[in-house]
Amino acid sequence: MANKQFGNTLRTLRKASGYTQQQAADLLGLKNKSTLASWEVGKSEPDGYTFLKLCRLYGVSDIYGAFNEIPPAAQTAGGILEGYALLRDDYKKMIDNMIFQLLDIQEKLK
């Protein structure tokens, strides 16, 4: 089942990046913008490979935002909060690198 919150996030990221639906669809290699539009309204979601391409296009490591949220336990743990933020930033960098490596491998295999 598709996710409206995911779609809203996609739309926000696209607009923040300054792309029209057609421009983003072209950069993603989609046949037309209606596919992207259906993701943005929550009717469907992209496959895993296209999800990685979306992350790369919009410069994020996780469209769902899981790494941008600090767990409630860390919020009340004083000094642990700073350590968690540093760990989260390192983890995001690692995920970004993995996404770029996977996309590069995929492009070479084409």
Short mmCIF file of N, CA, C and O in Angstrom, two decimals:
data_model
loop_
_atom_site.label_atom_id
_atom_site.label_comp_id
_atom_site.label_asym_id
_atom_site.label_seq_id
_atom_site.Cartn_x
_atom_site.Cartn_y
_atom_site.Cartn_z
N MET A 1 0.85 -1.19 0.00
CA MET A 1 0.00 0.00 0.00
C MET A 1 0.89 1.24 0.00
O MET A 1 1.89 1.32 0.68
N ALA A 2 0.52 2.21 -0.78
CA ALA A 2 1.29 3.44 -0.90
C ALA A 2 1.15 4.29 0.36
O ALA A 2 0.25 4.10 1.16
N ASN A 3 2.03 5.27 0.49
CA ASN A 3 2.12 6.06 1.70
C ASN A 3 2.00 7.55 1.35
O ASN A 3 2.83 8.08 0.63
N LYS A 4 0.97 8.23 1.86
CA LYS A 4 0.77 9.65 1.56
C LYS A 4 1.87 10.52 2.14
O LYS A 4 2.27 11.51 1.53
N GLN A 5 2.37 10.17 3.31
CA GLN A 5 3.45 10.95 3.91
C GLN A 5 4.70 10.88 3.05
O GLN A 5 5.37 11.88 2.83
N PHE A 6 5.00 9.69 2.53
CA PHE A 6 6.12 9.52 1.62
C PHE A 6 5.92 10.41 0.39
O PHE A 6 6.84 11.10 -0.05
N GLY A 7 4.71 10.40 -0.16
CA GLY A 7 4.41 11.22 -1.33
C GLY A 7 4.59 12.71 -1.06
O GLY A 7 5.15 13.45 -1.88
N ASN A 8 4.10 13.16 0.09
CA ASN A 8 4.26 14.57 0.46
C ASN A 8 5.73 14.94 0.59
O ASN A 8 6.14 16.03 0.18
N THR A 9 6.51 14.03 1.16
CA THR A 9 7.94 14.28 1.30
C THR A 9 8.60 14.36 -0.07
O THR A 9 9.44 15.23 -0.31
N LEU A 10 8.23 13.45 -0.97
CA LEU A 10 8.78 13.50 -2.33
C LEU A 10 8.47 14.84 -2.99
O LEU A 10 9.35 15.44 -3.62
N ARG A 11 7.24 15.28 -2.89
CA ARG A 11 6.85 16.56 -3.50
C ARG A 11 7.65 17.70 -2.90
O ARG A 11 8.17 18.57 -3.62
N THR A 12 7.79 17.71 -1.58
CA THR A 12 8.54 18.77 -0.91
C THR A 12 9.99 18.77 -1.35
O THR A 12 10.56 19.83 -1.64
N LEU A 13 10.61 17.60 -1.43
CA LEU A 13 12.00 17.50 -1.86
C LEU A 13 12.17 17.97 -3.31
O LEU A 13 13.13 18.66 -3.64
N ARG A 14 11.23 17.58 -4.15
CA ARG A 14 11.30 17.98 -5.57
C ARG A 14 11.22 19.49 -5.69
O ARG A 14 12.03 20.13 -6.37
N LYS A 15 10.25 20.09 -5.02
CA LYS A 15 10.08 21.53 -5.09
C LYS A 15 11.27 22.27 -4.49
O LYS A 15 11.72 23.29 -5.03
N ALA A 16 11.79 21.75 -3.38
CA ALA A 16 12.96 22.37 -2.75
C ALA A 16 14.18 22.29 -3.66
O ALA A 16 15.06 23.16 -3.62
N SER A 17 14.23 21.26 -4.49
CA SER A 17 15.34 21.10 -5.43
C SER A 17 15.14 21.94 -6.69
O SER A 17 16.03 22.02 -7.54
N GLY A 18 13.95 22.52 -6.85
CA GLY A 18 13.67 23.39 -7.97
C GLY A 18 13.29 22.67 -9.26
O GLY A 18 13.36 23.26 -10.34
N TYR A 19 12.86 21.41 -9.15
CA TYR A 19 12.49 20.65 -10.34
C TYR A 19 10.97 20.65 -10.54
O TYR A 19 10.20 20.61 -9.58
N THR A 20 10.57 20.66 -11.80
CA THR A 20 9.18 20.37 -12.12
C THR A 20 9.03 18.86 -12.10
O THR A 20 10.04 18.12 -12.09
N GLN A 21 7.80 18.37 -12.14
CA GLN A 21 7.62 16.92 -12.21
C GLN A 21 8.26 16.36 -13.47
O GLN A 21 8.88 15.30 -13.43
N GLN A 22 8.13 17.06 -14.58
CA GLN A 22 8.70 16.58 -15.83
C GLN A 22 10.23 16.52 -15.76
O GLN A 22 10.84 15.55 -16.20
N GLN A 23 10.85 17.54 -15.19
CA GLN A 23 12.31 17.55 -15.07
C GLN A 23 12.79 16.41 -14.19
O GLN A 23 13.76 15.72 -14.54
N ALA A 24 12.13 16.21 -13.06
CA ALA A 24 12.53 15.12 -12.16
C ALA A 24 12.33 13.78 -12.83
O ALA A 24 13.19 12.89 -12.75
N ALA A 25 11.20 13.61 -13.53
CA ALA A 25 10.93 12.35 -14.23
C ALA A 25 12.01 12.08 -15.28
O ALA A 25 12.49 10.95 -15.41
N ASP A 26 12.40 13.11 -16.01
CA ASP A 26 13.45 12.95 -17.02
C ASP A 26 14.77 12.55 -16.39
O ASP A 26 15.46 11.65 -16.88
N LEU A 27 15.14 13.19 -15.29
CA LEU A 27 16.39 12.88 -14.60
C LEU A 27 16.40 11.47 -14.02
O LEU A 27 17.45 10.84 -13.90
N LEU A 28 15.21 10.99 -13.66
CA LEU A 28 15.08 9.64 -13.11
C LEU A 28 14.97 8.57 -14.20
O LEU A 28 15.01 7.38 -13.91
N GLY A 29 14.80 9.01 -15.44
CA GLY A 29 14.65 8.07 -16.54
C GLY A 29 13.27 7.46 -16.64
O GLY A 29 13.10 6.38 -17.20
N LEU A 30 12.26 8.17 -16.12
CA LEU A 30 10.89 7.68 -16.19
C LEU A 30 10.31 8.00 -17.57
O LEU A 30 10.69 8.98 -18.20
N LYS A 31 9.38 7.20 -18.02
CA LYS A 31 8.78 7.42 -19.34
C LYS A 31 7.94 8.69 -19.38
O LYS A 31 7.86 9.35 -20.41
N ASN A 32 7.29 9.01 -18.28
CA ASN A 32 6.50 10.24 -18.21
C ASN A 32 6.35 10.68 -16.76
O ASN A 32 6.66 9.93 -15.84
N LYS A 33 5.84 11.89 -16.59
CA LYS A 33 5.73 12.44 -15.24
C LYS A 33 4.58 11.86 -14.44
O LYS A 33 4.52 12.03 -13.23
N SER A 34 3.68 11.13 -15.08
CA SER A 34 2.52 10.60 -14.35
C SER A 34 2.95 9.57 -13.30
O SER A 34 2.29 9.44 -12.26
N THR A 35 4.04 8.87 -13.56
CA THR A 35 4.55 7.92 -12.56
C THR A 35 4.97 8.67 -11.30
O THR A 35 4.58 8.31 -10.19
N LEU A 36 5.74 9.73 -11.48
CA LEU A 36 6.18 10.54 -10.35
C LEU A 36 4.97 11.17 -9.65
O LEU A 36 4.91 11.19 -8.42
N ALA A 37 4.01 11.63 -10.42
CA ALA A 37 2.81 12.23 -9.84
C ALA A 37 2.06 11.23 -8.97
O ALA A 37 1.57 11.58 -7.89
N SER A 38 1.99 9.97 -9.40
CA SER A 38 1.29 8.96 -8.60
C SER A 38 2.03 8.68 -7.29
O SER A 38 1.39 8.38 -6.28
N TRP A 39 3.35 8.79 -7.30
CA TRP A 39 4.10 8.63 -6.05
C TRP A 39 3.83 9.80 -5.12
O TRP A 39 3.68 9.63 -3.92
N GLU A 40 3.79 11.01 -5.70
CA GLU A 40 3.63 12.21 -4.89
C GLU A 40 2.25 12.33 -4.25
O GLU A 40 2.11 13.02 -3.25
N VAL A 41 1.25 11.70 -4.81
CA VAL A 41 -0.08 11.75 -4.18
C VAL A 41 -0.35 10.51 -3.34
O VAL A 41 -1.41 10.37 -2.76
N GLY A 42 0.61 9.61 -3.29
CA GLY A 42 0.48 8.43 -2.44
C GLY A 42 -0.28 7.27 -3.05
O GLY A 42 -0.71 6.38 -2.34
N LYS A 43 -0.45 7.26 -4.38
CA LYS A 43 -1.16 6.15 -5.03
C LYS A 43 -0.26 4.93 -5.22
O LYS A 43 -0.75 3.81 -5.25
N SER A 44 1.04 5.17 -5.37
CA SER A 44 1.99 4.07 -5.54
C SER A 44 3.35 4.53 -5.03
O SER A 44 3.52 5.69 -4.66
N GLU A 45 4.30 3.62 -5.02
CA GLU A 45 5.66 3.94 -4.58
C GLU A 45 6.66 3.37 -5.57
O GLU A 45 6.37 2.40 -6.26
N PRO A 46 7.85 3.95 -5.62
CA PRO A 46 8.86 3.47 -6.55
C PRO A 46 9.46 2.14 -6.10
O PRO A 46 9.38 1.78 -4.92
N ASP A 47 10.10 1.45 -7.05
CA ASP A 47 10.82 0.24 -6.68
C ASP A 47 12.12 0.64 -5.96
O ASP A 47 12.45 1.82 -5.87
N GLY A 48 12.84 -0.34 -5.46
CA GLY A 48 14.04 -0.07 -4.67
C GLY A 48 15.11 0.69 -5.42
O GLY A 48 15.72 1.63 -4.89
N TYR A 49 15.35 0.33 -6.67
CA TYR A 49 16.38 0.99 -7.46
C TYR A 49 16.00 2.45 -7.69
O TYR A 49 16.83 3.35 -7.55
N THR A 50 14.75 2.70 -8.03
CA THR A 50 14.30 4.06 -8.28
C THR A 50 14.30 4.86 -6.98
O THR A 50 14.59 6.06 -6.98
N PHE A 51 14.01 4.21 -5.87
CA PHE A 51 14.10 4.88 -4.56
C PHE A 51 15.52 5.40 -4.34
O PHE A 51 15.71 6.55 -3.92
N LEU A 52 16.52 4.58 -4.67
CA LEU A 52 17.92 5.02 -4.53
C LEU A 52 18.22 6.19 -5.45
O LEU A 52 18.93 7.13 -5.09
N LYS A 53 17.68 6.14 -6.66
CA LYS A 53 17.87 7.24 -7.60
C LYS A 53 17.23 8.53 -7.09
O LYS A 53 17.78 9.62 -7.23
N LEU A 54 16.06 8.40 -6.46
CA LEU A 54 15.41 9.56 -5.86
C LEU A 54 16.27 10.16 -4.75
O LEU A 54 16.42 11.38 -4.66
N CYS A 55 16.83 9.30 -3.90
CA CYS A 55 17.70 9.77 -2.82
C CYS A 55 18.88 10.55 -3.40
O CYS A 55 19.23 11.62 -2.90
N ARG A 56 19.46 10.01 -4.45
CA ARG A 56 20.60 10.67 -5.08
C ARG A 56 20.19 12.00 -5.71
O ARG A 56 20.86 13.01 -5.55
N LEU A 57 19.08 12.00 -6.42
CA LEU A 57 18.60 13.22 -7.09
C LEU A 57 18.35 14.34 -6.10
O LEU A 57 18.72 15.49 -6.33
N TYR A 58 17.73 14.00 -4.97
CA TYR A 58 17.36 15.02 -3.99
C TYR A 58 18.43 15.22 -2.91
O TYR A 58 18.26 16.04 -2.01
N GLY A 59 19.52 14.47 -2.98
CA GLY A 59 20.63 14.66 -2.04
C GLY A 59 20.32 14.27 -0.62
O GLY A 59 20.80 14.90 0.32
N VAL A 60 19.53 13.22 -0.45
CA VAL A 60 19.21 12.73 0.89
C VAL A 60 19.57 11.26 1.00
O VAL A 60 19.67 10.56 -0.01
N SER A 61 19.77 10.80 2.21
CA SER A 61 20.09 9.39 2.39
C SER A 61 18.87 8.56 2.76
O SER A 61 18.89 7.35 2.64
N ASP A 62 17.81 9.22 3.20
CA ASP A 62 16.61 8.48 3.59
C ASP A 62 15.38 9.36 3.43
O ASP A 62 15.14 10.24 4.25
N ILE A 63 14.62 9.13 2.39
CA ILE A 63 13.44 9.94 2.13
C ILE A 63 12.41 9.81 3.25
O ILE A 63 11.71 10.75 3.59
N TYR A 64 12.31 8.66 3.83
CA TYR A 64 11.32 8.46 4.90
C TYR A 64 11.66 9.27 6.14
O TYR A 64 10.83 9.47 7.00
N GLY A 65 12.90 9.73 6.27
CA GLY A 65 13.28 10.59 7.39
C GLY A 65 13.62 9.86 8.67
O GLY A 65 13.72 10.48 9.71
N ALA A 66 13.84 8.55 8.60
CA ALA A 66 14.10 7.79 9.82
C ALA A 66 15.36 8.27 10.53
O ALA A 66 15.43 8.23 11.76
N PHE A 67 16.34 8.77 9.80
CA PHE A 67 17.59 9.18 10.44
C PHE A 67 17.56 10.63 10.89
O PHE A 67 18.52 11.13 11.46
N ASN A 68 16.48 11.32 10.65
CA ASN A 68 16.36 12.70 11.09
C ASN A 68 15.63 12.81 12.42
O ASN A 68 15.53 13.88 12.98
N GLU A 69 15.11 11.71 12.90
CA GLU A 69 14.38 11.72 14.15
C GLU A 69 15.26 11.18 15.27
O GLU A 69 15.93 10.17 15.12
N ILE A 70 15.25 11.85 16.38
CA ILE A 70 16.01 11.42 17.54
C ILE A 70 15.07 10.64 18.45
O ILE A 70 14.01 11.13 18.81
N PRO A 71 15.45 9.40 18.83
CA PRO A 71 14.57 8.61 19.69
C PRO A 71 14.28 9.33 21.00
O PRO A 71 15.14 10.01 21.54
N PRO A 72 13.07 9.17 21.53
CA PRO A 72 12.71 9.84 22.79
C PRO A 72 13.70 9.55 23.93
O PRO A 72 14.01 10.43 24.71
N ALA A 73 14.24 8.34 23.97
CA ALA A 73 15.20 8.00 25.04
C ALA A 73 16.44 8.88 24.95
O ALA A 73 16.99 9.32 25.96
N ALA A 74 16.89 9.17 23.73
CA ALA A 74 18.07 10.02 23.55
C ALA A 74 17.77 11.48 23.88
O ALA A 74 18.64 12.21 24.32
N GLN A 75 16.53 11.89 23.70
CA GLN A 75 16.17 13.28 23.97
C GLN A 75 16.26 13.60 25.47
O GLN A 75 16.53 14.74 25.83
N THR A 76 16.06 12.63 26.32
CA THR A 76 16.07 12.88 27.76
C THR A 76 17.35 12.39 28.42
O THR A 76 17.46 12.42 29.63
N ALA A 77 18.32 11.94 27.63
CA ALA A 77 19.50 11.33 28.21
C ALA A 77 20.69 12.27 28.32
O ALA A 77 21.82 11.84 28.45
N GLY A 78 20.48 13.57 28.25
CA GLY A 78 21.55 14.53 28.45
C GLY A 78 22.66 14.39 27.42
O GLY A 78 22.47 14.61 26.25
N GLY A 79 23.85 14.01 27.90
CA GLY A 79 25.02 13.90 27.06
C GLY A 79 24.89 12.88 25.95
O GLY A 79 25.58 12.95 24.94
N ILE A 80 24.03 11.89 26.12
CA ILE A 80 23.85 10.86 25.10
C ILE A 80 23.32 11.49 23.82
O ILE A 80 23.62 11.05 22.72
N LEU A 81 22.56 12.57 23.95
CA LEU A 81 21.98 13.24 22.79
C LEU A 81 23.06 13.70 21.81
O LEU A 81 22.95 13.47 20.61
N GLU A 82 24.12 14.33 22.32
CA GLU A 82 25.20 14.78 21.44
C GLU A 82 25.88 13.61 20.76
O GLU A 82 26.16 13.64 19.57
N GLY A 83 26.13 12.54 21.50
CA GLY A 83 26.75 11.35 20.93
C GLY A 83 25.88 10.72 19.87
O GLY A 83 26.36 10.27 18.83
N TYR A 84 24.59 10.71 20.12
CA TYR A 84 23.66 10.15 19.15
C TYR A 84 23.68 10.96 17.86
O TYR A 84 23.69 10.42 16.77
N ALA A 85 23.69 12.30 17.98
CA ALA A 85 23.70 13.16 16.79
C ALA A 85 24.95 12.92 15.96
O ALA A 85 24.89 12.83 14.74
N LEU A 86 26.10 12.78 16.61
CA LEU A 86 27.34 12.51 15.88
C LEU A 86 27.28 11.15 15.19
O LEU A 86 27.67 11.00 14.03
N LEU A 87 26.79 10.15 15.90
CA LEU A 87 26.66 8.81 15.33
C LEU A 87 25.70 8.84 14.14
O LEU A 87 25.96 8.25 13.10
N ARG A 88 24.59 9.54 14.29
CA ARG A 88 23.60 9.65 13.22
C ARG A 88 24.23 10.28 11.98
O ARG A 88 24.04 9.82 10.86
N ASP A 89 25.01 11.35 12.16
CA ASP A 89 25.66 12.00 11.02
C ASP A 89 26.64 11.07 10.33
O ASP A 89 26.70 11.02 9.10
N ASP A 90 27.42 10.31 11.11
CA ASP A 90 28.34 9.33 10.51
C ASP A 90 27.58 8.26 9.75
O ASP A 90 27.98 7.84 8.67
N TYR A 91 26.47 7.82 10.31
CA TYR A 91 25.66 6.79 9.67
C TYR A 91 25.07 7.30 8.36
O TYR A 91 25.06 6.61 7.36
N LYS A 92 24.61 8.55 8.36
CA LYS A 92 24.06 9.13 7.14
C LYS A 92 25.12 9.21 6.05
O LYS A 92 24.84 8.93 4.88
N LYS A 93 26.34 9.58 6.41
CA LYS A 93 27.42 9.64 5.42
C LYS A 93 27.69 8.26 4.84
O LYS A 93 27.91 8.09 3.65
N MET A 94 27.69 7.25 5.71
CA MET A 94 27.92 5.89 5.26
C MET A 94 26.82 5.44 4.30
O MET A 94 27.09 4.86 3.24
N ILE A 95 25.57 5.73 4.62
CA ILE A 95 24.44 5.37 3.76
C ILE A 95 24.56 6.10 2.42
O ILE A 95 24.35 5.50 1.36
N ASP A 96 24.90 7.39 2.45
CA ASP A 96 25.07 8.15 1.21
C ASP A 96 26.11 7.49 0.31
O ASP A 96 25.90 7.31 -0.89
N ASN A 97 27.23 7.12 0.90
CA ASN A 97 28.29 6.47 0.12
C ASN A 97 27.81 5.16 -0.47
O ASN A 97 28.11 4.84 -1.63
N MET A 98 27.07 4.39 0.30
CA MET A 98 26.57 3.11 -0.19
C MET A 98 25.59 3.32 -1.35
O MET A 98 25.63 2.58 -2.34
N ILE A 99 24.72 4.31 -1.24
CA ILE A 99 23.77 4.59 -2.31
C ILE A 99 24.51 4.94 -3.59
O ILE A 99 24.21 4.41 -4.66
N PHE A 100 25.50 5.82 -3.49
CA PHE A 100 26.24 6.22 -4.68
C PHE A 100 26.99 5.04 -5.29
O PHE A 100 27.03 4.88 -6.50
N GLN A 101 27.56 4.19 -4.46
CA GLN A 101 28.26 3.01 -4.97
C GLN A 101 27.30 2.06 -5.69
O GLN A 101 27.62 1.55 -6.76
N LEU A 102 26.13 1.83 -5.10
CA LEU A 102 25.14 0.94 -5.73
C LEU A 102 24.66 1.50 -7.06
O LEU A 102 24.52 0.76 -8.04
N LEU A 103 24.42 2.80 -7.11
CA LEU A 103 23.98 3.40 -8.36
C LEU A 103 25.07 3.34 -9.42
O LEU A 103 24.78 3.08 -10.59
N ASP A 104 26.31 3.57 -9.02
CA ASP A 104 27.41 3.47 -9.98
C ASP A 104 27.56 2.07 -10.52
O ASP A 104 27.78 1.87 -11.72
N ILE A 105 27.44 1.07 -9.65
CA ILE A 105 27.52 -0.33 -10.09
C ILE A 105 26.39 -0.64 -11.06
O ILE A 105 26.60 -1.26 -12.10
N GLN A 106 25.18 -0.18 -10.73
CA GLN A 106 24.02 -0.43 -11.59
C GLN A 106 24.24 0.19 -12.97
O GLN A 106 23.93 -0.43 -13.98
N GLU A 107 24.77 1.40 -13.01
CA GLU A 107 25.01 2.07 -14.29
C GLU A 107 26.05 1.31 -15.11
O GLU A 107 25.92 1.17 -16.32
N LYS A 108 27.07 0.78 -14.47
CA LYS A 108 28.11 0.02 -15.18
C LYS A 108 27.59 -1.29 -15.72
O LYS A 108 28.07 -1.77 -16.73
N LEU A 109 26.61 -1.86 -15.04
CA LEU A 109 26.05 -3.15 -15.47
C LEU A 109 25.08 -3.00 -16.64
O LEU A 109 24.75 -3.99 -17.29
N LYS A 110 24.64 -1.79 -16.91
CA LYS A 110 23.67 -1.58 -18.01
C LYS A 110 24.29 -1.82 -19.36
O LYS A 110 25.32 -1.64 -19.72
#
